[in-house]
Structure formats: C-alpha cells, structure tokens
Coordinates of N, CA and C in Angstrom, one line a residue:
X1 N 82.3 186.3 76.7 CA 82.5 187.6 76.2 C 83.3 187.5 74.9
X2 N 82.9 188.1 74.0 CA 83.5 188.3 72.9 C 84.4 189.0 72.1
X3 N 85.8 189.1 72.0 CA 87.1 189.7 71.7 C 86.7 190.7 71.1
X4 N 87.5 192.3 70.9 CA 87.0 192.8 70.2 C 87.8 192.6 69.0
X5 N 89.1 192.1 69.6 CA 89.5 191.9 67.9 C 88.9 190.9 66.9
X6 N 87.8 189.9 67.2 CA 86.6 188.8 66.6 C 86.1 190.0 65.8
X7 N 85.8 190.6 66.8 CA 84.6 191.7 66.1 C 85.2 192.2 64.8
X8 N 86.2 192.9 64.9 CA 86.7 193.7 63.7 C 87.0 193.3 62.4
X9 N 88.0 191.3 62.9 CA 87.7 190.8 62.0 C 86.2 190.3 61.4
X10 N 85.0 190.2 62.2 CA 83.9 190.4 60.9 C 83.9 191.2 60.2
X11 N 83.9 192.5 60.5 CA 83.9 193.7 60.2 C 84.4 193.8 58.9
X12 N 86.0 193.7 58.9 CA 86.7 193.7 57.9 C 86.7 192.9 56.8
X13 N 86.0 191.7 57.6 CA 86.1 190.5 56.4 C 85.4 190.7 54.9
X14 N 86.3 190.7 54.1 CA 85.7 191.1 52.4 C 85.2 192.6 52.6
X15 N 85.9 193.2 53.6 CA 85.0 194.5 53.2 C 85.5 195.3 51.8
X16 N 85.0 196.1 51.2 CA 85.4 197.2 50.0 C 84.8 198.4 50.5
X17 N 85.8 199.2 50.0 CA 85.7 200.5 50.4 C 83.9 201.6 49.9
X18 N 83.6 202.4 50.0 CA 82.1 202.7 50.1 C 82.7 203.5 48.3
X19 N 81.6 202.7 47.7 CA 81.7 203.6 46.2 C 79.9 204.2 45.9
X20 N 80.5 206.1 45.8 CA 79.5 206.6 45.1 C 78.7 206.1 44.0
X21 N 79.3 205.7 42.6 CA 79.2 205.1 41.7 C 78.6 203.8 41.7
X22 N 78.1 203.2 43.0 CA 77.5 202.1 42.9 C 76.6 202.5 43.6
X23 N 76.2 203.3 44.5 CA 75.1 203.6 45.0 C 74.0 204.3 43.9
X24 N 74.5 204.9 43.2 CA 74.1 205.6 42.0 C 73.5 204.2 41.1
X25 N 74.2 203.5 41.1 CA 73.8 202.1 40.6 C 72.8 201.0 40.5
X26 N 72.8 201.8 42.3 CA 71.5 200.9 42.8 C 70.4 201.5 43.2
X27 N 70.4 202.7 43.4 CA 69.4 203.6 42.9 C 68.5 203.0 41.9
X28 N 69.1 202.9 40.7 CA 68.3 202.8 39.3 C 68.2 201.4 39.3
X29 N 69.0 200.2 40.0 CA 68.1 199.5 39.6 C 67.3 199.2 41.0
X30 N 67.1 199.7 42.5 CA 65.7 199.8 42.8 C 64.8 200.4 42.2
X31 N 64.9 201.3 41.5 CA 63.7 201.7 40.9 C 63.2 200.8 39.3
X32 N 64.3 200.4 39.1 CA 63.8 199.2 37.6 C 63.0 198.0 38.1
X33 N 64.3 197.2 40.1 CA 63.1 196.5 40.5 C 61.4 196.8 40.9
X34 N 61.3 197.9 41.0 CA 60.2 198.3 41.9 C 58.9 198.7 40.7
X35 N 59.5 199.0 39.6 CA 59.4 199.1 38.2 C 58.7 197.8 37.8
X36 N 59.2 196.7 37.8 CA 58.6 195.7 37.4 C 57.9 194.9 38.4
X37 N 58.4 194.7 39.6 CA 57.5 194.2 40.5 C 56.1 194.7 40.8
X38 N 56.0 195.8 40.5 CA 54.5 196.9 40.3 C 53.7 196.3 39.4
X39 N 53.9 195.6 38.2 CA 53.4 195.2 37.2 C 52.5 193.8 37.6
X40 N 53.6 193.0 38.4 CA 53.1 192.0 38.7 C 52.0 191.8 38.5
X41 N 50.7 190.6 38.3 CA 49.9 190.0 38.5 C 48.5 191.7 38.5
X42 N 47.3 191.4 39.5 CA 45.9 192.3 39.1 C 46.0 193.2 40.7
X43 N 45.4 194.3 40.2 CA 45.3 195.6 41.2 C 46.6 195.9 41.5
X44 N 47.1 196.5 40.7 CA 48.6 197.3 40.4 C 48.8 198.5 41.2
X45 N 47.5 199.5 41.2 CA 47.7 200.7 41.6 C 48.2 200.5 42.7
X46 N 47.3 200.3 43.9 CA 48.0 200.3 45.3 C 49.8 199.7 45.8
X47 N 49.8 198.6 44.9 CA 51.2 198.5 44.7 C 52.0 199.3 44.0
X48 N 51.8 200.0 42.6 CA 53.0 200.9 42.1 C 53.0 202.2 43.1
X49 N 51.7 202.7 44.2 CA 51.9 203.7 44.6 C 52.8 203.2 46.3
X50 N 53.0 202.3 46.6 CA 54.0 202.1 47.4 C 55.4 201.6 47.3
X51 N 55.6 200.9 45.7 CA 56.8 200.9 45.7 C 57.5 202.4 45.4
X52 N 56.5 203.4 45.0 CA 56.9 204.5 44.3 C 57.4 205.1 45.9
X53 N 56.8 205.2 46.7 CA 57.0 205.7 48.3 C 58.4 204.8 48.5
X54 N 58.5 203.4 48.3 CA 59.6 203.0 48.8 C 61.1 203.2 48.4
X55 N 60.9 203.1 47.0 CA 62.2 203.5 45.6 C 62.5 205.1 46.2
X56 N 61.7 205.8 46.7 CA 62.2 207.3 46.9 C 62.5 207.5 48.2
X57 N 62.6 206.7 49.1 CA 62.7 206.9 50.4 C 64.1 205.9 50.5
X58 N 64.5 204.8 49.3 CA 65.7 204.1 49.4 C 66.9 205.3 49.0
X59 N 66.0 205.8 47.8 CA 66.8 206.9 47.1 C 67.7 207.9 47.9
X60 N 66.6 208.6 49.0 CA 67.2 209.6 49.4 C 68.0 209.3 50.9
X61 N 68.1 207.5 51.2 CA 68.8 207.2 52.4 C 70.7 207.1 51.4
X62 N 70.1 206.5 49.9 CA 71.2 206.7 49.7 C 72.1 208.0 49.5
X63 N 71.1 208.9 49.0 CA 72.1 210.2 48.4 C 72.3 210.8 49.9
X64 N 71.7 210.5 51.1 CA 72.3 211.1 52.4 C 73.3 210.2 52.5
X65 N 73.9 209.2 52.0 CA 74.9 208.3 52.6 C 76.2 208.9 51.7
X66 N 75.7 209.3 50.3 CA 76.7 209.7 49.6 C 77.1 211.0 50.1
X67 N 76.5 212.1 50.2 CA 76.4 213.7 50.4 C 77.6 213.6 52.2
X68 N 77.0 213.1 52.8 CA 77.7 213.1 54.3 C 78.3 212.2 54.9
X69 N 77.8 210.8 54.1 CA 78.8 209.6 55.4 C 79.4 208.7 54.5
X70 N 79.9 209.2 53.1 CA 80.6 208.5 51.9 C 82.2 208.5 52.8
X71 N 82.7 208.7 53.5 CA 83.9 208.7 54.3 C 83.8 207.7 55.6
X72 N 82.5 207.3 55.5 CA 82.6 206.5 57.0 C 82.4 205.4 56.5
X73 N 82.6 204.4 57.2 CA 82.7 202.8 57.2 C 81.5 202.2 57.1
X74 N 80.6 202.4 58.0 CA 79.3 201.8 58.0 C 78.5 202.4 56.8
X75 N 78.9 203.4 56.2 CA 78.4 203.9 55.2 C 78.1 202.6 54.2
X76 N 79.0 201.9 54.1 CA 79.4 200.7 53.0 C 78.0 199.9 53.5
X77 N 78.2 199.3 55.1 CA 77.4 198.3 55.4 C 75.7 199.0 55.2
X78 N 75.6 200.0 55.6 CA 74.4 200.7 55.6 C 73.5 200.1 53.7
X79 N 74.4 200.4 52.4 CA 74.3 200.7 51.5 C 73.7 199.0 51.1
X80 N 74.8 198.7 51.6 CA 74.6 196.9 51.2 C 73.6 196.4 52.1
X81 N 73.0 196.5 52.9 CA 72.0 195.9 53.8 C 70.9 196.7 53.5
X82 N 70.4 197.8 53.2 CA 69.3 198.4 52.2 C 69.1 197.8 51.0
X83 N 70.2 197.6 50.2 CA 69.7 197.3 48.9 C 69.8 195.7 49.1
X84 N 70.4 195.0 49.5 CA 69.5 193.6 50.0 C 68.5 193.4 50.4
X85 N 68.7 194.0 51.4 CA 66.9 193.7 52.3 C 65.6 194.4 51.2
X86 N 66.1 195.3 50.1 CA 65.2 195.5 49.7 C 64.6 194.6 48.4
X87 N 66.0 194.5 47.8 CA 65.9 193.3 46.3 C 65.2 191.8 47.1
X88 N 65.5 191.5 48.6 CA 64.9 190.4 49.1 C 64.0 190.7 49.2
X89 N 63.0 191.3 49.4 CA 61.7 191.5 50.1 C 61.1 191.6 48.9
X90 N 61.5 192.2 47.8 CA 60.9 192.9 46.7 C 60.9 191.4 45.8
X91 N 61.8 190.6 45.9 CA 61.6 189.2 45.2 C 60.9 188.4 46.0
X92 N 60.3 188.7 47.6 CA 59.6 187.9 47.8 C 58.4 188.3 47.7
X93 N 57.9 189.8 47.5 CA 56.6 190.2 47.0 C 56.2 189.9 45.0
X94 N 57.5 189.5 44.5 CA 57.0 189.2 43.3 C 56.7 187.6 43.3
X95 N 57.3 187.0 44.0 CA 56.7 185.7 43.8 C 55.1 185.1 44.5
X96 N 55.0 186.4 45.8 CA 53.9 186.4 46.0 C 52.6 186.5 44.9
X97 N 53.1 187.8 44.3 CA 52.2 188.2 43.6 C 51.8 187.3 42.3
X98 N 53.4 186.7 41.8 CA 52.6 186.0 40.9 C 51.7 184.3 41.3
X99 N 52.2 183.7 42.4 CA 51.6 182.8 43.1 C 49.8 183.1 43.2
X100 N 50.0 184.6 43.4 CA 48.1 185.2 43.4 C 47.6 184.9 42.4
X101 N 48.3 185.0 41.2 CA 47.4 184.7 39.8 C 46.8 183.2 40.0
X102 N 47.2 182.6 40.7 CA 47.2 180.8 40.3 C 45.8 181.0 41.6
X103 N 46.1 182.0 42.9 CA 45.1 181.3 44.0 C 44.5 181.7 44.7
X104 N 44.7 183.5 43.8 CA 43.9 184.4 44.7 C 44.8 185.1 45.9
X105 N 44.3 186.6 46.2 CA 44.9 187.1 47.2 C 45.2 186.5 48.4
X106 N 46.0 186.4 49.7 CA 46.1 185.3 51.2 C 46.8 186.8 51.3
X107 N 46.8 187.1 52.4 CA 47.7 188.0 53.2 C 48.4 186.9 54.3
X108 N 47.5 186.1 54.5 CA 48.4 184.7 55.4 C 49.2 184.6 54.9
X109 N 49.2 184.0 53.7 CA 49.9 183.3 53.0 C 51.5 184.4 52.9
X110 N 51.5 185.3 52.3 CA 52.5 186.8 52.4 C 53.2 187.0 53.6
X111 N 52.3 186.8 54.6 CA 52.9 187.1 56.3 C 54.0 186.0 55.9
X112 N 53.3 184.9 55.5 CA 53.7 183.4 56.3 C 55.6 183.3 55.3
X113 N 55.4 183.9 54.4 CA 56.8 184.2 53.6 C 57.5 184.7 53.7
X114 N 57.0 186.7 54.2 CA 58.4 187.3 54.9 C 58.4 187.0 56.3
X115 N 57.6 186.2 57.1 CA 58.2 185.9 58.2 C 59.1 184.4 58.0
X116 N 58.9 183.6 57.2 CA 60.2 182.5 56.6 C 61.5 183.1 56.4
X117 N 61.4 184.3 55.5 CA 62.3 184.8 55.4 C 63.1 185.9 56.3
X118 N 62.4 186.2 57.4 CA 63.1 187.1 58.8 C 63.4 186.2 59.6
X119 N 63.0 184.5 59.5 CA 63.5 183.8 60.7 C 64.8 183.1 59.8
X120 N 64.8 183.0 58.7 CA 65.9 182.7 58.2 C 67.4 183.6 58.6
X121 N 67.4 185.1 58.3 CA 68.2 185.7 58.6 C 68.5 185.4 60.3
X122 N 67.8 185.6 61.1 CA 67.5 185.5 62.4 C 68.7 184.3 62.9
X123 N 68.4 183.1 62.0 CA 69.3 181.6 61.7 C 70.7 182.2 61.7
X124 N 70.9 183.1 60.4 CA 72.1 183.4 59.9 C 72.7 184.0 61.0
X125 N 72.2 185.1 61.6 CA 73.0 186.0 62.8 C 73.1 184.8 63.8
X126 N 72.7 184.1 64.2 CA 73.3 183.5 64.9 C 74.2 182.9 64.6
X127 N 74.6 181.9 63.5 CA 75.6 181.3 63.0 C 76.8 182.4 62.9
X128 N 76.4 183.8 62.5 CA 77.4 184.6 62.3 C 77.9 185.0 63.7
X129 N 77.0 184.7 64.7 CA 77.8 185.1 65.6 C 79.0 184.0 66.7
X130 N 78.1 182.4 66.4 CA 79.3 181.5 66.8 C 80.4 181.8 65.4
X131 N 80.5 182.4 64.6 CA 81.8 182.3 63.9 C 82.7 183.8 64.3
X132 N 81.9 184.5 64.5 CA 82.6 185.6 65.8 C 83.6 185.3 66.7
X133 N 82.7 184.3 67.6 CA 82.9 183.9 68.7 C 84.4 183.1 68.2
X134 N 84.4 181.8 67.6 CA 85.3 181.2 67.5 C 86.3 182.0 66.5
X135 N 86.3 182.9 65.8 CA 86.9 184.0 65.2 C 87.4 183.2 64.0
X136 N 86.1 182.7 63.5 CA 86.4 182.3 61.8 C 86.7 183.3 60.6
X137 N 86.7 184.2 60.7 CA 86.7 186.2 59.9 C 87.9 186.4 59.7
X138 N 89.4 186.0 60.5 CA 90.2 186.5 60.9 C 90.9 185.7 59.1
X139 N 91.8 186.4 58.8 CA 92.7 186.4 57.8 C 92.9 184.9 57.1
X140 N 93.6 184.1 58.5 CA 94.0 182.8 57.8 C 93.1 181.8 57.6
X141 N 91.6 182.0 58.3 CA 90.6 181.1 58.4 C 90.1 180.7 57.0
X142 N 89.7 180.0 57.0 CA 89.0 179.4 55.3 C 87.7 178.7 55.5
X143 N 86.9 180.1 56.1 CA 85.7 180.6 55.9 C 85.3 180.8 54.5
X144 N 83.9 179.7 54.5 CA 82.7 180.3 53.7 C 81.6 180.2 54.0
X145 N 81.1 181.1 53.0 CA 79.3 181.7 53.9 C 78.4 180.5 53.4
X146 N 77.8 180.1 54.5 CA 76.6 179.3 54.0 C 75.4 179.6 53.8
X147 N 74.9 179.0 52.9 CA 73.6 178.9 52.8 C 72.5 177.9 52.8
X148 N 73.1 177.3 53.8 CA 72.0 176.5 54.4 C 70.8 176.6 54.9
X149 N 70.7 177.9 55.7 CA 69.7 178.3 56.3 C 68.3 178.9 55.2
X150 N 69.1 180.2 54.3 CA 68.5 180.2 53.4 C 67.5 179.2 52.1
X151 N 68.3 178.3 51.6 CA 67.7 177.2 51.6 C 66.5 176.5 52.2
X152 N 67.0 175.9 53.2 CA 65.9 175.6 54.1 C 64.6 176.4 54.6
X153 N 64.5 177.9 54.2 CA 63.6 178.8 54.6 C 63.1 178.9 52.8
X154 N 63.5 178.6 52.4 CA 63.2 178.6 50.8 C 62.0 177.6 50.3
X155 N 62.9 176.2 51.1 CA 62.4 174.8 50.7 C 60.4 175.3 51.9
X156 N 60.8 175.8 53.0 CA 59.7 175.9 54.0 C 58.7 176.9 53.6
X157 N 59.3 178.0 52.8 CA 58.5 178.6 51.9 C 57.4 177.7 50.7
X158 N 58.4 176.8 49.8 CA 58.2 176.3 48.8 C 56.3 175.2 49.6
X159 N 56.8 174.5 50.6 CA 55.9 173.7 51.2 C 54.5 174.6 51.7
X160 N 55.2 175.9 52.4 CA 53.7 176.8 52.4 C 53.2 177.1 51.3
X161 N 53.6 177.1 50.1 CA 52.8 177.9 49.1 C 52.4 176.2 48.5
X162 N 52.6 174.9 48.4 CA 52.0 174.0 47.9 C 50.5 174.0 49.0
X163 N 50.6 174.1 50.4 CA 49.1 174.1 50.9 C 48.2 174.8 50.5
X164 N 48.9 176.4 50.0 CA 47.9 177.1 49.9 C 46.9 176.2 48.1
X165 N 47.8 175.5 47.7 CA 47.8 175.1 46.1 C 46.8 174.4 45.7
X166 N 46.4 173.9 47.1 CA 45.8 171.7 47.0 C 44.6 171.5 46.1
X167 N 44.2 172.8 45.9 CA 43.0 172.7 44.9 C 42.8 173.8 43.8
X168 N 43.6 174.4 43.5 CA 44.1 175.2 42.8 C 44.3 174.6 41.0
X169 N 44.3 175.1 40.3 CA 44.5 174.4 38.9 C 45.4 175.5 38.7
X170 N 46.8 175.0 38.5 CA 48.2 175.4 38.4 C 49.2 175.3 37.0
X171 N 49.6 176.6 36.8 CA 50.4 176.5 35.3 C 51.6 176.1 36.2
X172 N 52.1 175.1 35.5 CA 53.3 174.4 36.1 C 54.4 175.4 35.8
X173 N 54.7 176.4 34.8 CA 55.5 177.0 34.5 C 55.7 178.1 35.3
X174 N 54.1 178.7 35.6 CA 54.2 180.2 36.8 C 54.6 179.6 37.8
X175 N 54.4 178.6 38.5 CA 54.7 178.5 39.7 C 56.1 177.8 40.0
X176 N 56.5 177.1 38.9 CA 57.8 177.1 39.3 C 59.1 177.9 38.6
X177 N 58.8 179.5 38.0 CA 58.8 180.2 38.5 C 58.7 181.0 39.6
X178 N 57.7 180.9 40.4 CA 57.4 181.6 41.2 C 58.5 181.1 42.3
X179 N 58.4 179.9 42.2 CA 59.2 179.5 43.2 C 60.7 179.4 43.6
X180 N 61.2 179.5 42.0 CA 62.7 180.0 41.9 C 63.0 181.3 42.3
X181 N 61.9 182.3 42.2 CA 62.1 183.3 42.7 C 61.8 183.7 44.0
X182 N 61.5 182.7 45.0 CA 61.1 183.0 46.2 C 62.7 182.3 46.8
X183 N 63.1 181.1 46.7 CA 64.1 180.3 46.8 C 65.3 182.1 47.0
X184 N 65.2 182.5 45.4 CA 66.6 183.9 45.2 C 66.3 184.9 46.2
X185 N 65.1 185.0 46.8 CA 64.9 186.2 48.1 C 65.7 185.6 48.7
X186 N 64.8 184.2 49.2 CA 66.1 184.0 50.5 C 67.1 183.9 50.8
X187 N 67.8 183.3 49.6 CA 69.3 183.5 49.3 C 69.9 184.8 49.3
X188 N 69.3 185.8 48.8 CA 69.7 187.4 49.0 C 69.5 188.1 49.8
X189 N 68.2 187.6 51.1 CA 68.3 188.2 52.2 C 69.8 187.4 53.5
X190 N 70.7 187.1 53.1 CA 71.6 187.2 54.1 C 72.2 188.5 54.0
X191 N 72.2 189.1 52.7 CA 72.9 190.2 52.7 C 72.7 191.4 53.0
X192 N 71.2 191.5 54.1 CA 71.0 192.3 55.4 C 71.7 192.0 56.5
X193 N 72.2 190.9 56.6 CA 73.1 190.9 57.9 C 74.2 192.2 57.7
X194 N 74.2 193.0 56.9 CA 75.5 193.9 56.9 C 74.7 195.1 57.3
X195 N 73.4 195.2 58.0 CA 72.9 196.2 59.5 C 73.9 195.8 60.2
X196 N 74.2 194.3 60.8 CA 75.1 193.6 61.9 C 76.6 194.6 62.0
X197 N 77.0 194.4 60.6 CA 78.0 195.0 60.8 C 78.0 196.8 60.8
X198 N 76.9 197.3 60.8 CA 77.0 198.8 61.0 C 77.1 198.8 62.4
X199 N 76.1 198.2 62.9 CA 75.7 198.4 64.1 C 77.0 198.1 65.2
X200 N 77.9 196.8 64.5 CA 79.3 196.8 64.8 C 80.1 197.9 65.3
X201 N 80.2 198.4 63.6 CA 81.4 199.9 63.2 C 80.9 200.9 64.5
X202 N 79.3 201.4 64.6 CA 79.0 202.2 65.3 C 79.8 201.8 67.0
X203 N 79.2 200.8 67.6 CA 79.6 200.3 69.1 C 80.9 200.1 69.0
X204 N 81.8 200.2 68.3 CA 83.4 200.0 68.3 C 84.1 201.4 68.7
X205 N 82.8 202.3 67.3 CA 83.6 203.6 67.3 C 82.9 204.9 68.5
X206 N 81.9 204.0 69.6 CA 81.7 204.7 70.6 C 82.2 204.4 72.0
X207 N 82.9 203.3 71.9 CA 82.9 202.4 73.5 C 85.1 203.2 73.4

C-alpha cells in the first residue's frame, strides 16, 4: 500500500503554480508545431487538415483550463501533459514523415514508433511508481529524472527504421536528422506522465 503522503510528495515535486500566460504560449506554439509538421514530406492535405482539427481541439482544452480551472492544481498537470504528449507525438510524426521521403509510406512502420514510444512512457510510470513507493519525491531526497528508458525506446526506434532502410538509397543527412528527431519525441514524451499526476490531485481530492 502506498502512503498518501508518497503520493503528495510526487505531486508536489517541482511543481509551479498554473500560469495563464504560458498556456497562451503554447497555444501558439502548437499551432507553429502543427504549422510545420503539415509541411512535411508529399500528400500534405490530409495531414494539414488534421493537425488543423488537432491545434483547435488542444486550443480550446486550454482556454477551458484557463476560463474555469486556472485555480486548481491539476490544471498545471493537465496543461503540461497535453502539450507534451502532443510536441511528442507531433515529433514523432515529423520524423516519420520525413523517413517517408527516403522509403515510401509504412503505416507499420508509424504504428511500430508510437507504440515504442507508449511502451517507453509505460517504462517510466512504473519507475515513477517504485520511486513513490520508496518516497524518492519527498524534499531531502536527491532525486533525478531518468532517461534511460527514453533512450532505449529511441535507440529501438532508431533500429526499426534501419529495417525498414536495407534497400533504400539514403541521404545520410535526412535520416540522421530524422533520427535525432525521433530520439527528442522520446525524450519529451515523459512529460505526459503529468496525466499521472492529475489523475493523483483528482483521487486525493475525492477520497
């Protein structure tokens, strides 16, 4: 069973307070990512018309977060685990897409990346939760966040997109691009784990 004062120290660990002025912030630059990620590589339309669906549907989770729950806690976690999960995903659809120029469409191949990158996170909550457990969060601990897992879902990434490669005639420069930018998703999707901590704030502030 797990203390609830473990819990709170996650909770609180590094937290900052919920700022309007940053949500406004990231607003504009989801829409500058979603902006250029649209551009990416051939057959654009279908893509700019769903990031255009997705940048307005981030938009209006934020301005409901500002308008009514800019006073509540989870507001913060909500704000930060949206615009992670989405700059992650969105960096792993641009690496995708430019990987396409080199080898052609795979929807395999796309599955086979954001599911690298959901079992990475997956990694993380668990680690976040033996540091719960043993209450590494708490004030005097000298806790730091790893990214190991990340990494390793990066490197496992990096190895599925060389299979798709094996015959492929490759600009060494797009692709390793491509790759540095798949590596930065995964490193950026830890910072959906801060659902964890809403989902926290909420079960604390109902039990």
């Amino acid at each position: 069973m797990v203390k609830q004062q473990n819990i709170e120290n996650f909770i609180n660990y590094g937290y900052v307070p919920f700022s309007k002025s940053q949500c406004i912030k990231r607003i504009l630059i989801t829409w500058g990512m979603s902006f250029i990620v649209s551009l990416i590589g051939r057959d654009n339309h279908d893509w700019q018309i769903a990031f255009l669906c997705i940048s307005a549907f981030i938009s209006c989770v934020y301005i409901l977060l500002m308008i009514r729950y800019s006073t509540k806690k989870f507001a913060r976690f909500i704000c930060d685990g949206v615009f992670f999960e989405y700059i992650s995903l969105s960096l792993c659809i641009a690496a995708y897409r430019i990987i396409v120029i080199q080898v052609g469409s795979s929807w395999l191949l796309f599955i086979i990346l954001v599911g690298l990158m959901k079992v990475c996170v997956a990694l993380c909550c668990v680690m976040v939760y033996s540091n719960i457990v043993h209450d590494k969060y708490n004030e005097q601990a000298n806790h730091r966040n790893s990214i190991l897992f990340p990494l390793i879902g990066g490197i496992s990434g990096m190895v599925a997109v060389r299979l798709f490669l094996h015959d492929a005639t490759q600009n060494t420069i797009i692709m390793f691009l491509a790759l540095m930018i798949l590596l930065l998703s995964f490193i950026t999707s830890i910072g959906s784990l801060n659902f964890l901590r809403a989902l926290l704030v909420k079960r604390i502030e109902t039990t």
